[in-house]
Short mmCIF file of N, CA and C in Angstrom, two decimals:
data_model
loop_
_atom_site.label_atom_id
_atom_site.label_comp_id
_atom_site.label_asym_id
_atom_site.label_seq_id
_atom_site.Cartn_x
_atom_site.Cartn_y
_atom_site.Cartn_z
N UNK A 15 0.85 -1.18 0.00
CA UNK A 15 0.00 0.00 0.00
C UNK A 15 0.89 1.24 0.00
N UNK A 16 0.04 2.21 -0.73
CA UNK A 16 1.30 3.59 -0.99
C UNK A 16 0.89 4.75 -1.00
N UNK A 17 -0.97 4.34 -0.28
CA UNK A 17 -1.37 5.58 -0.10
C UNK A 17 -2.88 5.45 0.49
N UNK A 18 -3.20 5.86 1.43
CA UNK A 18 -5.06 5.70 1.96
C UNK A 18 -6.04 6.20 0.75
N UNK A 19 -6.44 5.08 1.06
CA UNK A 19 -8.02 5.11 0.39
C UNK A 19 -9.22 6.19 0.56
N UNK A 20 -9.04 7.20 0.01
CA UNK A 20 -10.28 8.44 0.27
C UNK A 20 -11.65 8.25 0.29
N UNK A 21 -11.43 7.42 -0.12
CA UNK A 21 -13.37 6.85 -0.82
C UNK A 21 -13.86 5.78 0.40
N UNK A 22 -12.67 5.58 1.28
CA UNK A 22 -13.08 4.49 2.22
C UNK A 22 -14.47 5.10 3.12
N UNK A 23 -14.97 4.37 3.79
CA UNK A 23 -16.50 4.72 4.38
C UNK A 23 -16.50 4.68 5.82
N UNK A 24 -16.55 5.39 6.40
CA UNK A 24 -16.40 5.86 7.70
C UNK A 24 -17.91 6.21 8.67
N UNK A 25 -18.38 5.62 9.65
CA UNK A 25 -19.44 6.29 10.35
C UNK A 25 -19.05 7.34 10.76
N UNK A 26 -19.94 8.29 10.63
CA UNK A 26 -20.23 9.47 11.62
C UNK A 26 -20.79 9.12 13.11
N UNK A 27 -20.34 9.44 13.85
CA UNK A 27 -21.24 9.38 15.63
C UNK A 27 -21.42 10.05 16.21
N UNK A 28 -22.08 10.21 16.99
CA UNK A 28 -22.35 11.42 18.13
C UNK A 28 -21.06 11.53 18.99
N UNK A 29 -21.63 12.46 20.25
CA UNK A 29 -20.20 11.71 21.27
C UNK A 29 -20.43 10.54 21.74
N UNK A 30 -21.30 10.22 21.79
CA UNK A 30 -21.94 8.79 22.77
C UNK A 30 -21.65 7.62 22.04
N UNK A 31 -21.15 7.94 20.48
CA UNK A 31 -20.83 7.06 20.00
C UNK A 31 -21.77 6.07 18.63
N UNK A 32 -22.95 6.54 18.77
CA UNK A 32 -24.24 6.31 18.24
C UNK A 32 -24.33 7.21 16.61
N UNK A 33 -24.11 5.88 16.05
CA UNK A 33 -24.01 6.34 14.60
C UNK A 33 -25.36 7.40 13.88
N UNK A 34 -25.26 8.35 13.47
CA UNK A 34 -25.81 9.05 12.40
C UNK A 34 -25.87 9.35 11.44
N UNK A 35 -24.42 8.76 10.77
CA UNK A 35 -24.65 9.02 9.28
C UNK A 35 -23.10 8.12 8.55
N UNK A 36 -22.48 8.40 7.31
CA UNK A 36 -21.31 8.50 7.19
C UNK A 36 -20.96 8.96 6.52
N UNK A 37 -19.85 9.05 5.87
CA UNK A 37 -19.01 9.91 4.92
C UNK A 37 -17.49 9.50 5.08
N UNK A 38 -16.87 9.39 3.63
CA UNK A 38 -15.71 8.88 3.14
C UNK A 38 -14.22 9.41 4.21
N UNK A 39 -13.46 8.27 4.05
CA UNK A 39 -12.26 9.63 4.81
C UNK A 39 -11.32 10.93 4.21
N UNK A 40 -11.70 10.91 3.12
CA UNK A 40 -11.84 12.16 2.37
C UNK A 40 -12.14 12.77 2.99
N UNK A 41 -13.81 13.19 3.43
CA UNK A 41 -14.34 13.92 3.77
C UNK A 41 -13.70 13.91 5.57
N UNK A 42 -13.83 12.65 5.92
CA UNK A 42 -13.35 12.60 7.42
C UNK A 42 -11.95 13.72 7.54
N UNK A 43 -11.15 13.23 6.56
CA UNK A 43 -9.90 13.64 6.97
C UNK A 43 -9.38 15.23 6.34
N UNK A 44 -10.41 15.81 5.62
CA UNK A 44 -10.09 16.92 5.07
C UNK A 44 -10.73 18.30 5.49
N UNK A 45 -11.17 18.37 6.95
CA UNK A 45 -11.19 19.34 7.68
C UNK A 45 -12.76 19.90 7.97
N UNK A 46 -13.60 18.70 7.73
CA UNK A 46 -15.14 18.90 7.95
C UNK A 46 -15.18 18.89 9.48
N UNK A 47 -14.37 18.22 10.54
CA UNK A 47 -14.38 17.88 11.60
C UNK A 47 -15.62 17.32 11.95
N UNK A 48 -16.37 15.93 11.00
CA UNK A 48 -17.29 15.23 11.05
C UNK A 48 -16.80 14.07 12.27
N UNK A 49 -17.12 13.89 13.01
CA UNK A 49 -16.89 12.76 14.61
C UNK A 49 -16.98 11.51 13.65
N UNK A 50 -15.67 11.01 13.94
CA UNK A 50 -15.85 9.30 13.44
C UNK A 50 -14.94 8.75 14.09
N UNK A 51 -15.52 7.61 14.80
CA UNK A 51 -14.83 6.42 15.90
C UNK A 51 -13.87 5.67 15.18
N UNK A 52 -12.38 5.26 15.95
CA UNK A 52 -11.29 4.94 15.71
C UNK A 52 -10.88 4.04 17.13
N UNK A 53 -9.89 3.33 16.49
CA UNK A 53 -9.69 2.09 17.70
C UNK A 53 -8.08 2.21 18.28
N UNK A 54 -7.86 1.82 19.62
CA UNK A 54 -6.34 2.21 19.38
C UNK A 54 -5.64 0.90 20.54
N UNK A 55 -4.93 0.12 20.21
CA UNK A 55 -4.83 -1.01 20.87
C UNK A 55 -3.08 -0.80 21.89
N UNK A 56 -2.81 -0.32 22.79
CA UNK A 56 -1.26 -0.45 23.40
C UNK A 56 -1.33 -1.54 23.82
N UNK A 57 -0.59 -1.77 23.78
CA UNK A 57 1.30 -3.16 23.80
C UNK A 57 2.09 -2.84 24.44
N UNK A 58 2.17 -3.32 25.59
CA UNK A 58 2.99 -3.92 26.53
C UNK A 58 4.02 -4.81 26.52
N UNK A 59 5.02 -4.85 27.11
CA UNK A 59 5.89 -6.13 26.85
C UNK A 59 5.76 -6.35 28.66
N UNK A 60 6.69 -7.57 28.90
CA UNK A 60 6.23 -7.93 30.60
C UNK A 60 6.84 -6.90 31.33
N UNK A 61 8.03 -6.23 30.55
CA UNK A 61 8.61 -5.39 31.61
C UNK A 61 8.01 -3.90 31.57
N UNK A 62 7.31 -3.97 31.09
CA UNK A 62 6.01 -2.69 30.94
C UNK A 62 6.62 -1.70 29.97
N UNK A 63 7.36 -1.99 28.90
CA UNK A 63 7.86 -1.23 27.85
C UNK A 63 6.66 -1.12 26.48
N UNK A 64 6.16 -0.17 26.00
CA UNK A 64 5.32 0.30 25.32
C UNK A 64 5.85 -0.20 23.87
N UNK A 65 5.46 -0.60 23.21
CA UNK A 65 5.21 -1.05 21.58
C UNK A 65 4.57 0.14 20.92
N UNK A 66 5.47 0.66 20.04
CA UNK A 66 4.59 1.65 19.49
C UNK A 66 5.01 1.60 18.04
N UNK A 67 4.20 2.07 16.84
CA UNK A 67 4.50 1.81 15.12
C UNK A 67 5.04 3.05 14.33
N UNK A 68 5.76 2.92 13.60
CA UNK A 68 6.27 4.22 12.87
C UNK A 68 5.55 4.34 11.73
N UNK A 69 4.73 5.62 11.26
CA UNK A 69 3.86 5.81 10.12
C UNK A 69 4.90 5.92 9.25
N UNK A 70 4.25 5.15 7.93
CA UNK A 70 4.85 5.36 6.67
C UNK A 70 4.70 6.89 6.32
N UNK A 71 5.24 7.22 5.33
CA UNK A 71 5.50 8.24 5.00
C UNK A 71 4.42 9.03 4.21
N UNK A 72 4.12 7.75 3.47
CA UNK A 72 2.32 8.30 2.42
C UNK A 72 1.39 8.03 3.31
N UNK A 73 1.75 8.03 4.72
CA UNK A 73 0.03 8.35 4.97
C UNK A 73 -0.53 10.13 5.44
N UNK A 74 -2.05 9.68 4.93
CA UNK A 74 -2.59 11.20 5.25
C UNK A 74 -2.46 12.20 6.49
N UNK A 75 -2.48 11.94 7.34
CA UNK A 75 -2.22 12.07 8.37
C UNK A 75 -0.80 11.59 9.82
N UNK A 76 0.01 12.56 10.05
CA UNK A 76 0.95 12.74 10.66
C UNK A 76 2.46 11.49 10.20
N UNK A 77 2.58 11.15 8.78
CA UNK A 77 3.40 10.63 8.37
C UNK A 77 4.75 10.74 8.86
N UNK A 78 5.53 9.91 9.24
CA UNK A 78 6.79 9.38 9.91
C UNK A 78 7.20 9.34 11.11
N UNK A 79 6.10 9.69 11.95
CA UNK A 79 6.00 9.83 13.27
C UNK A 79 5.78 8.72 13.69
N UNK A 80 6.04 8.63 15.05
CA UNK A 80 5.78 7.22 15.94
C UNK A 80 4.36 7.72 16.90
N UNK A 81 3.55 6.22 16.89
CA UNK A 81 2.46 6.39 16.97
C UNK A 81 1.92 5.35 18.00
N UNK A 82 0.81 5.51 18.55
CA UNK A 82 0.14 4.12 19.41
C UNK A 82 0.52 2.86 18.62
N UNK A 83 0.64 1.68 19.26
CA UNK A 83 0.89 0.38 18.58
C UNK A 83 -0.22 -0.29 17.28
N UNK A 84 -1.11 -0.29 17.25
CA UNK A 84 -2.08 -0.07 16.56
C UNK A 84 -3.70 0.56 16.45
N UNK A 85 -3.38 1.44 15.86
CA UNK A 85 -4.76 2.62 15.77
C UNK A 85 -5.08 2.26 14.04
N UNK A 86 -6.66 2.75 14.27
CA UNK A 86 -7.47 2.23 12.82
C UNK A 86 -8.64 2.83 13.00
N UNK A 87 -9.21 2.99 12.06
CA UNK A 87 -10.43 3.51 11.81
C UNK A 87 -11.97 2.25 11.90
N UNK A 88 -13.30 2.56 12.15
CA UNK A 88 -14.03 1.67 12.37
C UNK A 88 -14.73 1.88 10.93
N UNK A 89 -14.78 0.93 10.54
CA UNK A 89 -15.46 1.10 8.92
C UNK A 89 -17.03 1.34 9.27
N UNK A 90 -17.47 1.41 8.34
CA UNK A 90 -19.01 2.00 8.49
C UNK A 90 -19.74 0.51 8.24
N UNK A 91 -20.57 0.04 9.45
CA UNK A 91 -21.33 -1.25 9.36
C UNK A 91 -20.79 -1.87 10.04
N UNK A 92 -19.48 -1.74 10.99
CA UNK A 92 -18.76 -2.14 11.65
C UNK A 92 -18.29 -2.25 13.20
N UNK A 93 -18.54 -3.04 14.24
CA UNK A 93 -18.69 -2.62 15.87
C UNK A 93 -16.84 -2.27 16.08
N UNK A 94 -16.75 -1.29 17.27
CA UNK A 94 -15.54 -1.53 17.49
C UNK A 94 -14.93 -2.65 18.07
N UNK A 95 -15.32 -3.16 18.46
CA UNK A 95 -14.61 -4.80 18.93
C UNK A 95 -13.87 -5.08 17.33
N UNK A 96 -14.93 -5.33 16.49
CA UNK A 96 -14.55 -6.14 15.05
C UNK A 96 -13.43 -5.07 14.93
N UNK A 97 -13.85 -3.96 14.92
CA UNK A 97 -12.79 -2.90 13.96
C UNK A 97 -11.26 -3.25 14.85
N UNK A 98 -11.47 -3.32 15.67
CA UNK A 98 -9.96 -3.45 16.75
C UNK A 98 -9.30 -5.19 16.39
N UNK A 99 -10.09 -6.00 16.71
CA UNK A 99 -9.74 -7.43 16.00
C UNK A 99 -9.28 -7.36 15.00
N UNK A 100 -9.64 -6.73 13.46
CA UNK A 100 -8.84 -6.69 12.25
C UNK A 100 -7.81 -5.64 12.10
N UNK A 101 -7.96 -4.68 12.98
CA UNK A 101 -6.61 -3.91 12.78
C UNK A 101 -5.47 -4.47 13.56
N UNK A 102 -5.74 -5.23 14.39
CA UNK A 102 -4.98 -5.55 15.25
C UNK A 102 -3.78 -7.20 14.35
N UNK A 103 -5.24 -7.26 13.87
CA UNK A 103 -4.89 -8.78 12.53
C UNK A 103 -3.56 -7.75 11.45
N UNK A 104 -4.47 -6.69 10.97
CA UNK A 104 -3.65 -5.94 9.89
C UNK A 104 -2.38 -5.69 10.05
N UNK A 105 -2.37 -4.49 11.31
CA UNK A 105 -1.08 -4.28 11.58
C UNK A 105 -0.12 -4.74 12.43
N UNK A 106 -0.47 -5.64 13.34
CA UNK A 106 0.62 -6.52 13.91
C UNK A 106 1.01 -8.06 13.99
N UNK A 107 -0.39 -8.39 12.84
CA UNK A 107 -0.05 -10.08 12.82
C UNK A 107 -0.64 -11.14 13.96
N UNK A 108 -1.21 -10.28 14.91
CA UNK A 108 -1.56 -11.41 15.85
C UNK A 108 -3.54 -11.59 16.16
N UNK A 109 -3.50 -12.42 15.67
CA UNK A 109 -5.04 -13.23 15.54
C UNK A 109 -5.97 -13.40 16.62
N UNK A 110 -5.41 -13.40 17.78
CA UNK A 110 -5.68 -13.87 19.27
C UNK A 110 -5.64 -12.84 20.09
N UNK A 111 -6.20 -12.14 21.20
CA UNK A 111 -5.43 -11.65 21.94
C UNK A 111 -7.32 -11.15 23.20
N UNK A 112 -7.00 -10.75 24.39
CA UNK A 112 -8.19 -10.34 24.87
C UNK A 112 -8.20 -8.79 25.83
N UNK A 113 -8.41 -7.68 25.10
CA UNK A 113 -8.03 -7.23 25.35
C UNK A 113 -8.33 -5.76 26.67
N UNK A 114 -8.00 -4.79 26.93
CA UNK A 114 -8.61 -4.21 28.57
C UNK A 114 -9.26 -3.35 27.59
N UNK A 115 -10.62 -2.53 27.88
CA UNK A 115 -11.07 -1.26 27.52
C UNK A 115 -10.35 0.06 28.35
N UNK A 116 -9.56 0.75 27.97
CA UNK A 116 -9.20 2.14 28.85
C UNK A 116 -10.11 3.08 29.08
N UNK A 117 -9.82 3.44 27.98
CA UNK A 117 -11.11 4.86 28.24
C UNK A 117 -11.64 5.15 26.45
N UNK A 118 -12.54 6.48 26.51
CA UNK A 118 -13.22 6.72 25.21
C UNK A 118 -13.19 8.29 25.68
N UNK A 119 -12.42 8.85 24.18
CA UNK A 119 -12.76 10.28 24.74
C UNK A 119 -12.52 10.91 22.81
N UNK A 120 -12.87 12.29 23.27
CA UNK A 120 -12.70 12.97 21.73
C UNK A 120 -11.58 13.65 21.87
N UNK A 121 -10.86 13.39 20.56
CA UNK A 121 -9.73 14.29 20.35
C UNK A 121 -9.91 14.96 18.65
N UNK A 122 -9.39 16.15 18.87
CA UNK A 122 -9.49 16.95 17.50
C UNK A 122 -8.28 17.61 17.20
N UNK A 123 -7.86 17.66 15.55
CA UNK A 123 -6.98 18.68 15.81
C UNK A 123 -7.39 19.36 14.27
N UNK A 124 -6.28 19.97 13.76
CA UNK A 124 -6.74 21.02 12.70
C UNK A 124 -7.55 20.47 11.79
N UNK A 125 -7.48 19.22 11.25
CA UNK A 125 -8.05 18.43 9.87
C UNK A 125 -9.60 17.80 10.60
N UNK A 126 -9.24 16.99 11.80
CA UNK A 126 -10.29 16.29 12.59
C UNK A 126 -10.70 16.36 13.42
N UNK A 127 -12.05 15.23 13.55
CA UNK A 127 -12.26 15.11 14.93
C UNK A 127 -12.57 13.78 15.07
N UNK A 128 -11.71 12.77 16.16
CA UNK A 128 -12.07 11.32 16.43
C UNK A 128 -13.07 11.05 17.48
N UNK A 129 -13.61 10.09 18.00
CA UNK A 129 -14.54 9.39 18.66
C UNK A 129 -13.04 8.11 19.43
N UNK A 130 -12.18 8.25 20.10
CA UNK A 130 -11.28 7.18 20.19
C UNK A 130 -11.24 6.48 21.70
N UNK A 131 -11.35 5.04 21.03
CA UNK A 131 -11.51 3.85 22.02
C UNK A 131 -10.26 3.40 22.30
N UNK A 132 -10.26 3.31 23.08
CA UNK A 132 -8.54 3.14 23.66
C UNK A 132 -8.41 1.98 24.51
N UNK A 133 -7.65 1.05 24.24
CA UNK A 133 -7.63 -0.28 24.82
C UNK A 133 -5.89 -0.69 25.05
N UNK A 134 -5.71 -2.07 26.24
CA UNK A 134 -4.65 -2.08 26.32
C UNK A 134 -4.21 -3.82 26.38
N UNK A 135 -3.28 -4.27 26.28
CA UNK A 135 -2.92 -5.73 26.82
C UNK A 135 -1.17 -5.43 26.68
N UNK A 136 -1.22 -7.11 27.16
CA UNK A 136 0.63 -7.17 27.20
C UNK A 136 0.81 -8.51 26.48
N UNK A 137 1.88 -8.27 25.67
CA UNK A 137 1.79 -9.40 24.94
C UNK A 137 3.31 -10.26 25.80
N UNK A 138 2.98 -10.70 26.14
CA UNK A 138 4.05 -12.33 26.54
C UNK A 138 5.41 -12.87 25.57
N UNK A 139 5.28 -13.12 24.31
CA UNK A 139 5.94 -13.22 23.23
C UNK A 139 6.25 -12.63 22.28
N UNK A 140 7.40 -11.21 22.76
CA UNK A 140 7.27 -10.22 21.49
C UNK A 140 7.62 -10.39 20.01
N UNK A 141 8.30 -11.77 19.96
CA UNK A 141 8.70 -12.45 18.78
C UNK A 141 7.16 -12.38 17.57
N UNK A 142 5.95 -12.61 18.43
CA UNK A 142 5.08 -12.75 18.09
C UNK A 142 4.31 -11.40 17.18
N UNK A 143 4.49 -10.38 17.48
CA UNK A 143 4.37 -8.99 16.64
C UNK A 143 4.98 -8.85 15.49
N UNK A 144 4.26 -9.08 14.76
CA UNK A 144 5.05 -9.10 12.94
C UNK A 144 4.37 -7.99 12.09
N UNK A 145 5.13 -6.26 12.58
CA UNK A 145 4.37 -5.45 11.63
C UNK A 145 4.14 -5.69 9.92
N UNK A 146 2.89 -4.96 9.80
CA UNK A 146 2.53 -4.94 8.24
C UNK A 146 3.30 -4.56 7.68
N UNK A 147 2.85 -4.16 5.88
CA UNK A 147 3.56 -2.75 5.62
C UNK A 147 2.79 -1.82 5.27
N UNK A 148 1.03 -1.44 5.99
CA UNK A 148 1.13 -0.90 6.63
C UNK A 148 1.68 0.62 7.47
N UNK A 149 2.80 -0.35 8.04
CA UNK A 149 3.98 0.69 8.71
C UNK A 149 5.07 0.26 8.50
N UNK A 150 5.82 1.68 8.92
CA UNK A 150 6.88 1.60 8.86
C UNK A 150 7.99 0.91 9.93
N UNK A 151 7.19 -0.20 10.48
CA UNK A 151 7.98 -0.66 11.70
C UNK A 151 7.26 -0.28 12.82
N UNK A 152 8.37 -0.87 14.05
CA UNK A 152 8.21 -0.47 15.43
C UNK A 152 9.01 -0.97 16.01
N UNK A 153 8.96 -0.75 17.18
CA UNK A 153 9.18 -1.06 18.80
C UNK A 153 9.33 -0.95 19.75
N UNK A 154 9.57 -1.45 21.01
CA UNK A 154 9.25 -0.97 22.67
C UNK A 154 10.35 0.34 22.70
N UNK A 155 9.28 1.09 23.23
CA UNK A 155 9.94 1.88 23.92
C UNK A 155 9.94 1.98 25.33
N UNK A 156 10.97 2.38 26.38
CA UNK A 156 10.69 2.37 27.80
C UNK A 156 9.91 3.60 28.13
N UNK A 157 9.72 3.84 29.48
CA UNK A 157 8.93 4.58 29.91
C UNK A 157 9.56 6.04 29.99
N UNK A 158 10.82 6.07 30.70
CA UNK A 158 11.48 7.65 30.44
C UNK A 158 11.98 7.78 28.95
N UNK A 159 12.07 6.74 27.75
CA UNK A 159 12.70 6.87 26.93
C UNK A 159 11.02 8.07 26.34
N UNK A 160 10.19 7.57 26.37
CA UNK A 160 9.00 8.23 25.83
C UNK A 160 8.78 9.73 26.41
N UNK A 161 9.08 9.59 27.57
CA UNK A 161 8.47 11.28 28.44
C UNK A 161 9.91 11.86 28.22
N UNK A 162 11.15 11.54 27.68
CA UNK A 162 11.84 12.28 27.40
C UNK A 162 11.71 12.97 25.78
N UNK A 163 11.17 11.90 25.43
CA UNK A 163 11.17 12.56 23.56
C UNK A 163 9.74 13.17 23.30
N UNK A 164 8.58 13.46 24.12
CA UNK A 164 7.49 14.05 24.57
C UNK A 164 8.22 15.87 23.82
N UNK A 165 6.84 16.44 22.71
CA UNK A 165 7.38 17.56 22.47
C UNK A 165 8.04 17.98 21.63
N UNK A 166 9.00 16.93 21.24
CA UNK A 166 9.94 17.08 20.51
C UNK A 166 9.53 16.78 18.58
N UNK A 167 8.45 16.30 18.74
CA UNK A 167 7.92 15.99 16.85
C UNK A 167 8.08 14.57 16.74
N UNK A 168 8.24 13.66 17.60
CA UNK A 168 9.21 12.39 17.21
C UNK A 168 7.55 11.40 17.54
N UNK A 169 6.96 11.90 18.29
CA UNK A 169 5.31 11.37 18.43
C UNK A 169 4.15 11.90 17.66
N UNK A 170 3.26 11.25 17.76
CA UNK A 170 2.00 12.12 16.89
C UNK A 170 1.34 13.15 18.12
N UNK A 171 1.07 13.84 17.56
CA UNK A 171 -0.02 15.17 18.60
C UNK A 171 -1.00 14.12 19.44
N UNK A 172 -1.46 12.93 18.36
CA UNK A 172 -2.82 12.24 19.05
C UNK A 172 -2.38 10.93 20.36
N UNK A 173 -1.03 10.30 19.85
CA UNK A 173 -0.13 9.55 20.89
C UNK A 173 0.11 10.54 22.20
N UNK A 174 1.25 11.73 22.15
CA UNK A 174 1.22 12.58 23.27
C UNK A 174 0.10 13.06 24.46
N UNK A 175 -1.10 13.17 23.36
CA UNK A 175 -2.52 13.01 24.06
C UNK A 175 -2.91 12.33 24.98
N UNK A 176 -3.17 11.24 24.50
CA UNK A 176 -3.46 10.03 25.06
C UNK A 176 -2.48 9.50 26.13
N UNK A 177 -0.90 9.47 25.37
CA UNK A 177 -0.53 9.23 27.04
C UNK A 177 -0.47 9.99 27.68
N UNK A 178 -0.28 10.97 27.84
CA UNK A 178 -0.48 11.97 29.18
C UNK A 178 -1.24 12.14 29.63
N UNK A 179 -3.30 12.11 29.46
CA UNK A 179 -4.11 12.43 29.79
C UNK A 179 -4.96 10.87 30.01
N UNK A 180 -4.73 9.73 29.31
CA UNK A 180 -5.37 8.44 29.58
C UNK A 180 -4.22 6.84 29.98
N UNK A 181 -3.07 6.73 29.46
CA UNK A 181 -2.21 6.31 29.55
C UNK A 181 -1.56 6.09 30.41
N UNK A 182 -0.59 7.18 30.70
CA UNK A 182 0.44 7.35 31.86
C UNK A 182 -0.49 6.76 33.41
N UNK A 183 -2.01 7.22 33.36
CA UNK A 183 -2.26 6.92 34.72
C UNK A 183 -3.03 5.82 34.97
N UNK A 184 -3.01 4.89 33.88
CA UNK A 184 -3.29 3.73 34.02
C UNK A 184 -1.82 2.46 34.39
N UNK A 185 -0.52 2.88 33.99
CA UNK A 185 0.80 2.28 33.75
C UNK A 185 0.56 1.50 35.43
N UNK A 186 0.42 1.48 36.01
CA UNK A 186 0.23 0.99 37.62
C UNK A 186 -0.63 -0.28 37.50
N UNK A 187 -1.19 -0.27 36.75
CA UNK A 187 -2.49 -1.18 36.76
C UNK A 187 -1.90 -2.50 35.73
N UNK A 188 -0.69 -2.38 34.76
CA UNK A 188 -0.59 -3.08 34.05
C UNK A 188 -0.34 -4.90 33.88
N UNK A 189 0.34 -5.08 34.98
CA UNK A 189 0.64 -6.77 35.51
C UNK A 189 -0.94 -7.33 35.59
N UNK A 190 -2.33 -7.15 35.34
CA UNK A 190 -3.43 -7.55 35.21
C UNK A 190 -4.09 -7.60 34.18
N UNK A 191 -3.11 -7.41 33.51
CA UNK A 191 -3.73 -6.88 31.67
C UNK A 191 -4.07 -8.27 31.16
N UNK A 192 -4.33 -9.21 30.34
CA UNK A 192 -4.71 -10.19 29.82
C UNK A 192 -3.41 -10.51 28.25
N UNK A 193 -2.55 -11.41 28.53
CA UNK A 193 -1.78 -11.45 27.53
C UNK A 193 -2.10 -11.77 26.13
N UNK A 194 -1.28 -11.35 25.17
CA UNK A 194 -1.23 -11.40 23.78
C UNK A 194 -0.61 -13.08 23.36
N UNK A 195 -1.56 -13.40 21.92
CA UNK A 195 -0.84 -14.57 21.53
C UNK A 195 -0.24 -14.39 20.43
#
């Protein structure tokens, strides 16, 4: 792949999440700031080091940056459970896994506005993570290695988000997470 699909079909939702309509990610992604739900799965390793993916370069949005481990869009006709199961299939290869709900909140920035479900596990066998292409790669990062490069351009606006405001204050809770296969 060498470039997103514009014509792809996206629900519209309220905040609550409750579909009303849809429209392409064209339209999603080109500054209507129409609300459409997105899935975002963190990766853990046992020693609580974060898995995170490097965007290719042709994608629409925040290209070559390092990003949540896998984030995706919910196709239109589609629950987020399913949408998180196949992105999770897409971009990291693993078929199996059960995973925590974090939180659900809206984030916007100049082009958008998401609906984002935020979920977490630890995967046991990191051998087992076989990025797509997709992306441009990945891998663990530690915990000061991340709050030191915080700021700096090397994350997406929507990653920095999330961990600082949903993330970081869940990291305590993680040895209960449900492992990856």
């Amino acid at each position: 792949m060498t470039h997103d699909n514009a014509h792809e079909l996206f629900p519209i939702v309220d905040e609550d999440g409750s579909v009303t309509g849809s429209a392409t990610r064209g339209e999603c992604h080109g500054g209507s700031m129409l609300l459409h739900p997105v899935v975002h799965l963190h990766v853990f390793d046992s020693s609580g080091r974060l898995y995170l993916q490097k965007r290719p370069e042709w994608k629409d949005i925040q290209p070559g940056r390092w990003d949540t481990a896998v984030g995706g869009h919910v196709d239109f006709g589609e629950t987020v459970e399913d949408a998180l199961t196949r992105e999770v299939r897409e971009e990291l290869g693993l078929a199996s896994f059960s995973p925590v709900f974090v939180s659900r909140y809206l984030f916007a920035s100049e082009r958008e506005r998401e609906l984002v479900h935020v979920f977490a596990a630890v995967v046991s066998d990191v051998g087992s993570i076989r990025p797509s292409e997709e992306l441009d790669g990945g891998r663990f990062w530690n915990i000061d290695e991340i709050e030191t490069s915080m700021g700096k351009g090397i994350f997406t606006p929507n990653f920095e988000n999330e961990y600082t405001r949903v993330l970081k204050h869940s990291l305590p809770e993680l040895k209960g997470l449900p492992r990856l296969s």
